mmCIF file of N, CA and C in Angstrom:
data_model
loop_
_atom_site.group_PDB
_atom_site.id
_atom_site.type_symbol
_atom_site.label_atom_id
_atom_site.label_comp_id
_atom_site.label_asym_id
_atom_site.label_seq_id
_atom_site.Cartn_x
_atom_site.Cartn_y
_atom_site.Cartn_z
ATOM 1 N N UNK A 401 -37.665 -13.375 -50.402
ATOM 2 C CA UNK A 401 -38.303 -12.579 -49.680
ATOM 3 C C UNK A 401 -39.928 -12.992 -49.933
ATOM 4 N N UNK A 402 -40.897 -12.644 -48.976
ATOM 5 C CA UNK A 402 -42.295 -12.698 -49.324
ATOM 6 C C UNK A 402 -42.835 -11.487 -49.984
ATOM 7 N N UNK A 403 -43.598 -11.719 -50.887
ATOM 8 C CA UNK A 403 -43.985 -10.920 -51.936
ATOM 9 C C UNK A 403 -44.747 -9.811 -50.963
ATOM 10 N N UNK A 404 -45.776 -10.169 -49.981
ATOM 11 C CA UNK A 404 -46.514 -9.330 -49.044
ATOM 12 C C UNK A 404 -45.233 -8.290 -48.274
ATOM 13 N N UNK A 405 -44.082 -8.537 -48.622
ATOM 14 C CA UNK A 405 -43.263 -7.822 -47.439
ATOM 15 C C UNK A 405 -42.518 -6.889 -48.753
ATOM 16 N N UNK A 406 -42.848 -6.576 -49.689
ATOM 17 C CA UNK A 406 -42.501 -5.608 -50.918
ATOM 18 C C UNK A 406 -43.380 -4.919 -51.046
ATOM 19 N N UNK A 407 -42.895 -3.532 -51.615
ATOM 20 C CA UNK A 407 -43.877 -2.340 -51.773
ATOM 21 C C UNK A 407 -43.777 -1.787 -52.929
ATOM 22 N N UNK A 408 -44.578 -1.996 -54.142
ATOM 23 C CA UNK A 408 -44.389 -1.461 -55.424
ATOM 24 C C UNK A 408 -44.287 0.016 -54.907
ATOM 25 N N UNK A 409 -43.467 0.393 -56.162
ATOM 26 C CA UNK A 409 -42.864 1.891 -56.264
ATOM 27 C C UNK A 409 -44.395 2.693 -56.879
ATOM 28 N N UNK A 410 -44.728 3.893 -55.926
ATOM 29 C CA UNK A 410 -45.970 4.229 -56.176
ATOM 30 C C UNK A 410 -45.696 5.330 -57.563
ATOM 31 N N UNK A 411 -44.669 5.815 -57.910
ATOM 32 C CA UNK A 411 -44.606 6.444 -59.295
ATOM 33 C C UNK A 411 -43.917 5.543 -60.286
ATOM 34 N N UNK A 412 -44.065 4.505 -60.415
ATOM 35 C CA UNK A 412 -43.520 3.348 -61.339
ATOM 36 C C UNK A 412 -44.099 3.700 -62.565
ATOM 37 N N UNK A 413 -43.174 4.379 -63.615
ATOM 38 C CA UNK A 413 -43.929 4.942 -64.841
ATOM 39 C C UNK A 413 -44.132 3.971 -65.732
ATOM 40 N N UNK A 414 -43.692 2.662 -65.606
ATOM 41 C CA UNK A 414 -43.637 1.640 -66.732
ATOM 42 C C UNK A 414 -45.122 1.081 -66.653
ATOM 43 N N UNK A 415 -45.693 0.998 -67.747
ATOM 44 C CA UNK A 415 -47.392 0.179 -67.845
ATOM 45 C C UNK A 415 -46.644 -1.209 -68.081
ATOM 46 N N UNK A 416 -47.198 -2.015 -67.430
ATOM 47 C CA UNK A 416 -46.638 -3.474 -67.614
ATOM 48 C C UNK A 416 -47.621 -4.438 -67.583
ATOM 49 N N UNK A 417 -48.755 -4.254 -67.356
ATOM 50 C CA UNK A 417 -50.110 -5.185 -67.356
ATOM 51 C C UNK A 417 -50.297 -6.341 -68.633
ATOM 52 N N UNK A 418 -49.900 -5.478 -69.592
ATOM 53 C CA UNK A 418 -49.718 -6.531 -71.126
ATOM 54 C C UNK A 418 -48.579 -7.408 -71.056
ATOM 55 N N UNK A 419 -47.797 -7.336 -70.183
ATOM 56 C CA UNK A 419 -46.373 -8.392 -70.255
ATOM 57 C C UNK A 419 -46.436 -9.284 -69.119
ATOM 58 N N UNK A 420 -47.660 -9.090 -68.193
ATOM 59 C CA UNK A 420 -47.615 -10.031 -67.198
ATOM 60 C C UNK A 420 -47.789 -11.412 -67.544
ATOM 61 N N UNK A 421 -48.679 -11.711 -68.853
ATOM 62 C CA UNK A 421 -48.979 -13.358 -68.842
ATOM 63 C C UNK A 421 -47.769 -13.694 -69.502
ATOM 64 N N UNK A 422 -47.009 -13.120 -70.369
ATOM 65 C CA UNK A 422 -45.917 -13.911 -70.720
ATOM 66 C C UNK A 422 -44.560 -13.896 -69.905
ATOM 67 N N UNK A 423 -44.397 -12.997 -69.027
ATOM 68 C CA UNK A 423 -43.578 -12.918 -67.969
ATOM 69 C C UNK A 423 -43.815 -14.440 -67.174
ATOM 70 N N UNK A 424 -45.191 -14.605 -66.882
ATOM 71 C CA UNK A 424 -45.622 -15.530 -65.949
ATOM 72 C C UNK A 424 -45.262 -17.219 -66.410
ATOM 73 N N UNK A 425 -45.359 -16.841 -67.989
ATOM 74 C CA UNK A 425 -45.061 -17.994 -68.710
ATOM 75 C C UNK A 425 -43.784 -18.474 -68.628
ATOM 76 N N UNK A 426 -42.952 -17.379 -68.624
ATOM 77 C CA UNK A 426 -41.394 -17.490 -68.685
ATOM 78 C C UNK A 426 -41.138 -17.624 -67.414
ATOM 79 N N UNK A 427 -41.650 -17.336 -66.260
ATOM 80 C CA UNK A 427 -41.097 -18.099 -65.061
ATOM 81 C C UNK A 427 -41.590 -19.328 -64.802
ATOM 82 N N UNK A 428 -42.769 -19.479 -65.384
ATOM 83 C CA UNK A 428 -42.940 -21.125 -65.313
ATOM 84 C C UNK A 428 -42.382 -22.080 -66.315
ATOM 85 N N UNK A 429 -42.002 -21.342 -67.395
ATOM 86 C CA UNK A 429 -41.129 -22.114 -68.264
ATOM 87 C C UNK A 429 -39.347 -22.380 -67.793
ATOM 88 N N UNK A 430 -38.894 -21.635 -67.242
ATOM 89 C CA UNK A 430 -37.626 -21.395 -66.907
ATOM 90 C C UNK A 430 -37.137 -21.188 -65.596
ATOM 91 N N UNK A 431 -38.401 -20.662 -64.675
ATOM 92 C CA UNK A 431 -37.940 -20.357 -63.174
ATOM 93 C C UNK A 431 -37.782 -19.155 -63.169
ATOM 94 N N UNK A 432 -37.691 -18.690 -61.845
ATOM 95 C CA UNK A 432 -37.579 -17.150 -61.598
ATOM 96 C C UNK A 432 -35.834 -17.019 -61.378
ATOM 97 N N UNK A 433 -35.372 -16.425 -62.740
ATOM 98 C CA UNK A 433 -33.991 -16.173 -63.017
ATOM 99 C C UNK A 433 -33.111 -14.945 -62.482
ATOM 100 N N UNK A 434 -34.474 -13.908 -62.557
ATOM 101 C CA UNK A 434 -33.474 -12.302 -62.484
ATOM 102 C C UNK A 434 -34.470 -11.943 -61.295
ATOM 103 N N UNK A 435 -33.828 -11.662 -60.142
ATOM 104 C CA UNK A 435 -34.563 -11.102 -58.746
ATOM 105 C C UNK A 435 -35.048 -9.644 -58.956
ATOM 106 N N UNK A 436 -35.900 -9.588 -58.005
ATOM 107 C CA UNK A 436 -36.611 -8.292 -58.015
ATOM 108 C C UNK A 436 -35.358 -7.620 -57.090
ATOM 109 N N UNK A 437 -35.266 -6.180 -57.469
ATOM 110 C CA UNK A 437 -34.326 -5.210 -56.918
ATOM 111 C C UNK A 437 -35.155 -4.276 -56.293
ATOM 112 N N UNK A 438 -35.185 -4.405 -54.651
ATOM 113 C CA UNK A 438 -35.477 -3.316 -53.893
ATOM 114 C C UNK A 438 -34.438 -2.621 -53.183
ATOM 115 N N UNK A 439 -35.015 -1.555 -52.444
ATOM 116 C CA UNK A 439 -34.347 -0.519 -51.785
ATOM 117 C C UNK A 439 -34.397 -1.132 -50.392
ATOM 118 N N UNK A 440 -33.748 -0.465 -49.075
ATOM 119 C CA UNK A 440 -33.411 -0.719 -48.107
ATOM 120 C C UNK A 440 -34.978 -1.161 -46.953
ATOM 121 N N UNK A 441 -35.951 -0.300 -47.689
ATOM 122 C CA UNK A 441 -37.017 -0.468 -47.305
ATOM 123 C C UNK A 441 -37.990 -1.337 -47.974
ATOM 124 N N UNK A 442 -37.610 -2.086 -48.752
ATOM 125 C CA UNK A 442 -37.923 -3.082 -49.538
ATOM 126 C C UNK A 442 -39.471 -2.658 -50.498
ATOM 127 N N UNK A 443 -38.752 -1.193 -50.988
ATOM 128 C CA UNK A 443 -39.800 -0.859 -52.332
ATOM 129 C C UNK A 443 -39.379 -1.145 -53.389
ATOM 130 N N UNK A 444 -39.792 -1.719 -54.337
ATOM 131 C CA UNK A 444 -39.478 -2.198 -55.463
ATOM 132 C C UNK A 444 -38.711 -1.201 -56.603
ATOM 133 N N UNK A 445 -37.543 -1.248 -57.048
ATOM 134 C CA UNK A 445 -36.612 -0.451 -57.682
ATOM 135 C C UNK A 445 -37.137 -1.175 -59.202
ATOM 136 N N UNK A 446 -36.937 -2.254 -59.368
ATOM 137 C CA UNK A 446 -37.323 -3.115 -60.605
ATOM 138 C C UNK A 446 -37.790 -4.537 -60.378
ATOM 139 N N UNK A 447 -38.540 -4.716 -61.206
ATOM 140 C CA UNK A 447 -39.063 -5.967 -61.252
ATOM 141 C C UNK A 447 -40.510 -6.048 -60.702
ATOM 142 N N UNK A 448 -41.160 -5.239 -61.156
ATOM 143 C CA UNK A 448 -42.774 -4.846 -60.734
ATOM 144 C C UNK A 448 -43.254 -6.064 -61.596
ATOM 145 N N UNK A 449 -43.040 -6.065 -63.110
ATOM 146 C CA UNK A 449 -43.555 -7.104 -63.850
ATOM 147 C C UNK A 449 -43.376 -8.672 -63.163
ATOM 148 N N UNK A 450 -42.356 -8.863 -62.682
ATOM 149 C CA UNK A 450 -41.980 -10.432 -62.471
ATOM 150 C C UNK A 450 -42.984 -10.351 -60.914
ATOM 151 N N UNK A 451 -42.999 -9.284 -60.260
ATOM 152 C CA UNK A 451 -43.852 -9.766 -59.134
ATOM 153 C C UNK A 451 -45.165 -9.730 -59.423
ATOM 154 N N UNK A 452 -45.598 -8.979 -60.386
ATOM 155 C CA UNK A 452 -47.301 -9.411 -60.651
ATOM 156 C C UNK A 452 -47.291 -10.897 -61.471
ATOM 157 N N UNK A 453 -46.265 -11.109 -62.222
ATOM 158 C CA UNK A 453 -46.319 -12.444 -62.666
ATOM 159 C C UNK A 453 -46.292 -13.440 -61.604
ATOM 160 N N UNK A 454 -45.400 -13.405 -60.565
ATOM 161 C CA UNK A 454 -45.383 -14.245 -59.353
ATOM 162 C C UNK A 454 -46.483 -14.453 -58.809
ATOM 163 N N UNK A 455 -47.275 -13.132 -58.519
ATOM 164 C CA UNK A 455 -48.729 -13.232 -57.669
ATOM 165 C C UNK A 455 -49.714 -14.126 -58.861
ATOM 166 N N UNK A 456 -49.566 -14.081 -59.818
ATOM 167 C CA UNK A 456 -50.469 -14.620 -60.905
ATOM 168 C C UNK A 456 -50.381 -15.862 -60.729
ATOM 169 N N UNK A 457 -48.877 -16.076 -60.669
ATOM 170 C CA UNK A 457 -48.547 -18.049 -60.534
ATOM 171 C C UNK A 457 -49.049 -18.497 -59.227
ATOM 172 N N UNK A 458 -49.339 -17.856 -58.311
ATOM 173 C CA UNK A 458 -49.577 -18.105 -56.849
ATOM 174 C C UNK A 458 -48.198 -18.297 -56.331
ATOM 175 N N UNK A 459 -47.102 -17.771 -56.260
ATOM 176 C CA UNK A 459 -46.040 -17.740 -55.476
ATOM 177 C C UNK A 459 -45.988 -16.750 -54.517
ATOM 178 N N UNK A 460 -45.485 -17.042 -53.282
ATOM 179 C CA UNK A 460 -45.526 -16.446 -52.138
ATOM 180 C C UNK A 460 -44.424 -15.726 -52.011
ATOM 181 N N UNK A 461 -43.324 -16.375 -52.587
ATOM 182 C CA UNK A 461 -41.731 -15.656 -52.480
ATOM 183 C C UNK A 461 -41.287 -15.612 -53.599
ATOM 184 N N UNK A 462 -40.282 -14.365 -53.579
ATOM 185 C CA UNK A 462 -39.608 -14.131 -55.052
ATOM 186 C C UNK A 462 -37.961 -14.103 -54.554
ATOM 187 N N UNK A 463 -37.201 -14.355 -55.414
ATOM 188 C CA UNK A 463 -35.735 -13.651 -55.172
ATOM 189 C C UNK A 463 -35.860 -12.528 -55.312
ATOM 190 N N UNK A 464 -34.981 -11.746 -54.477
ATOM 191 C CA UNK A 464 -34.598 -10.444 -54.225
ATOM 192 C C UNK A 464 -33.304 -9.958 -53.847
ATOM 193 N N UNK A 465 -33.074 -9.009 -54.569
ATOM 194 C CA UNK A 465 -31.447 -8.101 -53.978
ATOM 195 C C UNK A 465 -31.914 -6.731 -53.581
ATOM 196 N N UNK A 466 -31.522 -6.684 -52.224
ATOM 197 C CA UNK A 466 -31.631 -5.439 -51.628
ATOM 198 C C UNK A 466 -30.312 -4.655 -52.003
ATOM 199 N N UNK A 467 -30.746 -3.629 -52.738
ATOM 200 C CA UNK A 467 -29.807 -2.444 -53.169
ATOM 201 C C UNK A 467 -29.664 -1.416 -52.064
ATOM 202 N N UNK A 468 -29.320 -1.643 -50.954
ATOM 203 C CA UNK A 468 -29.246 -0.672 -49.785
ATOM 204 C C UNK A 468 -28.091 0.080 -49.847
ATOM 205 N N UNK A 469 -27.406 -0.043 -51.206
ATOM 206 C CA UNK A 469 -25.919 1.044 -51.344
ATOM 207 C C UNK A 469 -26.363 1.752 -52.254
ATOM 208 N N UNK A 470 -27.931 2.194 -52.987
ATOM 209 C CA UNK A 470 -27.980 2.894 -53.845
ATOM 210 C C UNK A 470 -28.720 4.073 -52.885
ATOM 211 N N UNK A 471 -28.338 5.742 -53.502
ATOM 212 C CA UNK A 471 -29.058 6.368 -52.806
ATOM 213 C C UNK A 471 -30.447 6.700 -53.628
ATOM 214 N N UNK A 472 -31.360 7.494 -52.513
ATOM 215 C CA UNK A 472 -32.604 7.313 -53.514
ATOM 216 C C UNK A 472 -32.876 7.965 -54.819
ATOM 217 N N UNK A 473 -31.551 8.698 -55.218
ATOM 218 C CA UNK A 473 -31.617 9.392 -56.540
ATOM 219 C C UNK A 473 -31.059 8.455 -57.390
ATOM 220 N N UNK A 474 -30.230 7.659 -57.191
ATOM 221 C CA UNK A 474 -30.008 6.239 -57.656
ATOM 222 C C UNK A 474 -30.645 5.482 -57.893
ATOM 223 N N UNK A 475 -31.534 5.117 -57.301
ATOM 224 C CA UNK A 475 -32.541 4.175 -57.272
ATOM 225 C C UNK A 475 -33.896 4.522 -58.289
ATOM 226 N N UNK A 476 -34.098 6.091 -58.104
ATOM 227 C CA UNK A 476 -35.312 6.492 -59.207
ATOM 228 C C UNK A 476 -34.394 6.624 -60.559
ATOM 229 N N UNK A 477 -33.309 6.682 -60.715
ATOM 230 C CA UNK A 477 -32.553 6.969 -62.041
ATOM 231 C C UNK A 477 -32.589 5.324 -62.728
ATOM 232 N N UNK A 478 -32.023 4.264 -61.822
ATOM 233 C CA UNK A 478 -31.938 3.064 -62.053
ATOM 234 C C UNK A 478 -33.421 2.406 -62.533
ATOM 235 N N UNK A 479 -33.835 2.950 -61.804
ATOM 236 C CA UNK A 479 -35.707 2.349 -62.210
ATOM 237 C C UNK A 479 -36.178 2.480 -63.736
ATOM 238 N N UNK A 480 -35.534 3.819 -64.118
ATOM 239 C CA UNK A 480 -36.134 4.202 -65.485
ATOM 240 C C UNK A 480 -34.878 3.506 -66.161
ATOM 241 N N UNK A 481 -33.543 3.728 -66.014
ATOM 242 C CA UNK A 481 -32.749 3.247 -66.768
ATOM 243 C C UNK A 481 -32.610 1.616 -67.169
ATOM 244 N N UNK A 482 -32.968 0.854 -66.142
ATOM 245 C CA UNK A 482 -33.444 -0.482 -66.312
ATOM 246 C C UNK A 482 -34.470 -0.816 -67.328
ATOM 247 N N UNK A 483 -35.352 -0.113 -67.384
ATOM 248 C CA UNK A 483 -36.577 -0.133 -68.452
ATOM 249 C C UNK A 483 -36.067 0.252 -69.819
ATOM 250 N N UNK A 484 -35.580 1.362 -69.786
ATOM 251 C CA UNK A 484 -35.213 2.152 -71.059
ATOM 252 C C UNK A 484 -33.879 1.693 -71.987
ATOM 253 N N UNK A 485 -32.639 1.203 -70.951
ATOM 254 C CA UNK A 485 -31.460 0.699 -71.677
ATOM 255 C C UNK A 485 -31.880 -0.322 -72.661
ATOM 256 N N UNK A 486 -32.712 -1.506 -72.229
ATOM 257 C CA UNK A 486 -32.931 -2.568 -73.252
ATOM 258 C C UNK A 486 -33.669 -2.331 -74.592
ATOM 259 N N UNK A 487 -34.338 -1.192 -74.604
ATOM 260 C CA UNK A 487 -34.699 -0.403 -75.957
ATOM 261 C C UNK A 487 -33.832 -0.034 -76.875
ATOM 262 N N UNK A 488 -32.731 -0.107 -76.446
ATOM 263 C CA UNK A 488 -31.304 0.363 -77.346
ATOM 264 C C UNK A 488 -30.901 -0.704 -77.919
ATOM 265 N N UNK A 489 -30.751 -1.911 -77.449
ATOM 266 C CA UNK A 489 -30.409 -2.992 -78.361
ATOM 267 C C UNK A 489 -31.382 -3.364 -79.373
ATOM 268 N N UNK A 490 -30.785 -3.811 -80.445
ATOM 269 C CA UNK A 490 -31.640 -4.618 -81.760
ATOM 270 C C UNK A 490 -31.143 -5.980 -81.809
ATOM 271 N N UNK A 491 -32.075 -6.718 -82.666
ATOM 272 C CA UNK A 491 -31.810 -7.885 -82.893
ATOM 273 C C UNK A 491 -30.741 -7.994 -84.502
ATOM 274 N N UNK A 492 -29.895 -8.911 -84.255
ATOM 275 C CA UNK A 492 -29.252 -9.495 -85.441
ATOM 276 C C UNK A 492 -29.853 -9.940 -86.378
ATOM 277 N N UNK A 493 -30.318 -9.324 -87.512
ATOM 278 C CA UNK A 493 -31.548 -9.938 -88.598
ATOM 279 C C UNK A 493 -30.858 -11.600 -89.425
ATOM 280 N N UNK A 494 -29.436 -11.592 -89.116
ATOM 281 C CA UNK A 494 -29.289 -12.843 -89.723
ATOM 282 C C UNK A 494 -29.070 -13.816 -88.680
ATOM 283 N N UNK A 495 -29.013 -13.726 -87.411
ATOM 284 C CA UNK A 495 -28.559 -14.379 -86.351
ATOM 285 C C UNK A 495 -30.025 -15.188 -85.651
ATOM 286 N N UNK A 496 -31.081 -14.152 -85.529
ATOM 287 C CA UNK A 496 -32.178 -14.242 -84.973
ATOM 288 C C UNK A 496 -33.257 -15.649 -85.643
ATOM 289 N N UNK A 497 -33.045 -15.196 -86.936
ATOM 290 C CA UNK A 497 -34.049 -16.382 -87.606
ATOM 291 C C UNK A 497 -33.139 -17.776 -87.504
ATOM 292 N N UNK A 498 -31.912 -17.793 -87.481
ATOM 293 C CA UNK A 498 -31.411 -18.950 -87.248
ATOM 294 C C UNK A 498 -31.360 -19.586 -85.842
ATOM 295 N N UNK A 499 -31.658 -18.842 -84.927
ATOM 296 C CA UNK A 499 -31.748 -19.299 -83.431
ATOM 297 C C UNK A 499 -33.124 -19.816 -83.411
ATOM 298 N N UNK A 500 -33.820 -18.864 -83.924
ATOM 299 C CA UNK A 500 -35.518 -19.399 -83.620
ATOM 300 C C UNK A 500 -35.920 -20.488 -84.517
ATOM 301 N N UNK A 501 -35.324 -21.055 -85.543
ATOM 302 C CA UNK A 501 -35.342 -21.916 -86.572
ATOM 303 C C UNK A 501 -34.872 -23.034 -85.596
ATOM 304 N N UNK A 502 -33.814 -23.055 -84.969
ATOM 305 C CA UNK A 502 -33.131 -24.011 -83.998
ATOM 306 C C UNK A 502 -34.431 -24.439 -83.248
ATOM 307 N N UNK A 503 -34.654 -23.248 -82.321
ATOM 308 C CA UNK A 503 -35.900 -23.729 -81.529
ATOM 309 C C UNK A 503 -36.887 -24.342 -81.671
ATOM 310 N N UNK A 504 -37.333 -23.835 -83.049
ATOM 311 C CA UNK A 504 -38.668 -24.608 -83.489
ATOM 312 C C UNK A 504 -38.096 -26.061 -83.948
ATOM 313 N N UNK A 505 -37.329 -26.309 -84.419
ATOM 314 C CA UNK A 505 -36.708 -27.494 -84.736
ATOM 315 C C UNK A 505 -36.334 -28.296 -83.258
ATOM 316 N N UNK A 506 -36.328 -27.805 -82.384
ATOM 317 C CA UNK A 506 -36.137 -28.519 -81.135
ATOM 318 C C UNK A 506 -37.739 -28.856 -80.374
ATOM 319 N N UNK A 507 -38.714 -28.300 -81.233
ATOM 320 C CA UNK A 507 -40.206 -28.267 -80.668
ATOM 321 C C UNK A 507 -40.135 -27.126 -79.227
ATOM 322 N N UNK A 508 -39.595 -26.494 -79.370
ATOM 323 C CA UNK A 508 -39.903 -25.266 -78.470
ATOM 324 C C UNK A 508 -40.837 -24.408 -79.010
ATOM 325 N N UNK A 509 -41.961 -24.052 -78.045
ATOM 326 C CA UNK A 509 -42.986 -23.298 -78.504
ATOM 327 C C UNK A 509 -42.486 -22.128 -78.377
ATOM 328 N N UNK A 510 -42.329 -21.497 -79.711
ATOM 329 C CA UNK A 510 -41.962 -19.937 -80.084
ATOM 330 C C UNK A 510 -42.818 -18.967 -79.290
ATOM 331 N N UNK A 511 -44.060 -19.166 -79.071
ATOM 332 C CA UNK A 511 -44.960 -18.262 -78.882
ATOM 333 C C UNK A 511 -44.685 -17.658 -77.252
ATOM 334 N N UNK A 512 -43.978 -18.575 -76.525
ATOM 335 C CA UNK A 512 -43.325 -18.392 -75.288
ATOM 336 C C UNK A 512 -42.214 -17.134 -75.169
ATOM 337 N N UNK A 513 -41.732 -16.926 -76.372
ATOM 338 C CA UNK A 513 -40.657 -16.005 -76.478
ATOM 339 C C UNK A 513 -41.181 -14.276 -76.180
ATOM 340 N N UNK A 514 -42.253 -14.316 -76.265
ATOM 341 C CA UNK A 514 -42.437 -12.624 -76.420
ATOM 342 C C UNK A 514 -42.681 -12.435 -77.830
ATOM 343 N N UNK A 515 -42.791 -13.154 -78.649
ATOM 344 C CA UNK A 515 -42.763 -12.745 -80.120
ATOM 345 C C UNK A 515 -44.140 -12.469 -80.764
ATOM 346 N N UNK A 516 -44.976 -11.771 -81.458
ATOM 347 C CA UNK A 516 -46.074 -12.328 -81.729
ATOM 348 C C UNK A 516 -46.302 -13.197 -82.914
ATOM 349 N N UNK A 517 -47.437 -13.919 -83.221
ATOM 350 C CA UNK A 517 -47.446 -14.576 -84.561
ATOM 351 C C UNK A 517 -46.869 -14.031 -85.812
ATOM 352 N N UNK A 518 -47.424 -12.637 -85.888
ATOM 353 C CA UNK A 518 -46.952 -11.885 -87.242
ATOM 354 C C UNK A 518 -45.272 -11.690 -87.132
ATOM 355 N N UNK A 519 -44.738 -11.418 -86.047
ATOM 356 C CA UNK A 519 -43.268 -11.376 -85.831
ATOM 357 C C UNK A 519 -42.526 -12.519 -86.095
ATOM 358 N N UNK A 520 -43.423 -13.771 -85.751
ATOM 359 C CA UNK A 520 -42.767 -14.971 -85.973
ATOM 360 C C UNK A 520 -42.644 -15.219 -87.508
ATOM 361 N N UNK A 521 -43.767 -14.749 -88.062
ATOM 362 C CA UNK A 521 -43.907 -15.070 -89.290
ATOM 363 C C UNK A 521 -43.183 -14.390 -90.352
ATOM 364 N N UNK A 522 -43.065 -12.940 -90.084
ATOM 365 C CA UNK A 522 -42.030 -12.384 -90.754
ATOM 366 C C UNK A 522 -40.718 -12.419 -90.491
ATOM 367 N N UNK A 523 -40.260 -12.981 -89.315
ATOM 368 C CA UNK A 523 -38.848 -13.594 -89.350
ATOM 369 C C UNK A 523 -38.699 -15.017 -89.900
ATOM 370 N N UNK A 524 -39.732 -15.784 -89.680
ATOM 371 C CA UNK A 524 -39.433 -17.053 -90.209
ATOM 372 C C UNK A 524 -39.986 -17.419 -91.346
ATOM 373 N N UNK A 525 -40.904 -16.542 -91.917
ATOM 374 C CA UNK A 525 -41.822 -16.936 -93.035
ATOM 375 C C UNK A 525 -42.884 -17.597 -92.986
ATOM 376 N N UNK A 526 -43.836 -17.596 -93.683
ATOM 377 C CA UNK A 526 -44.801 -18.275 -93.393
ATOM 378 C C UNK A 526 -45.134 -19.517 -92.465
ATOM 379 N N UNK A 527 -45.984 -19.689 -91.567
ATOM 380 C CA UNK A 527 -46.137 -20.491 -90.428
ATOM 381 C C UNK A 527 -44.902 -20.657 -89.545
ATOM 382 N N UNK A 528 -44.241 -19.474 -89.095
ATOM 383 C CA UNK A 528 -43.183 -19.322 -88.567
ATOM 384 C C UNK A 528 -43.307 -19.809 -87.037
ATOM 385 N N UNK A 529 -44.925 -19.495 -86.526
ATOM 386 C CA UNK A 529 -45.063 -19.687 -84.922
ATOM 387 C C UNK A 529 -44.854 -21.065 -84.491
ATOM 388 N N UNK A 530 -44.883 -21.212 -83.172
ATOM 389 C CA UNK A 530 -44.243 -22.274 -82.592
ATOM 390 C C UNK A 530 -45.106 -23.545 -82.638
#
């Protein structure tokens, strides 16, 4: 769908500007893998950050899922749940360093994964960033 046909939700409680650059890098590196979800009127339910990142990348269109089966109440609740529920997950402290070390050994730029340099140093030890 054309980005110009999408309407950001006026009451979006998520402050996402700090994430736009990293999401843009992710889209550039891996493609646009997660669609923006909109209601029947093309108001964004989830995906505001992805849309901002796509604009930053000069994209004119983004993949969209139209959730026309959601009631307005469900759309409002899903907008918050989608952002909040991922905060409930944690990292496996034994497996994460192994996965990051594997990626580092494959010459993958770890800075593109969203971790800060300090995070990577703590997880991998000194000099752990990509």
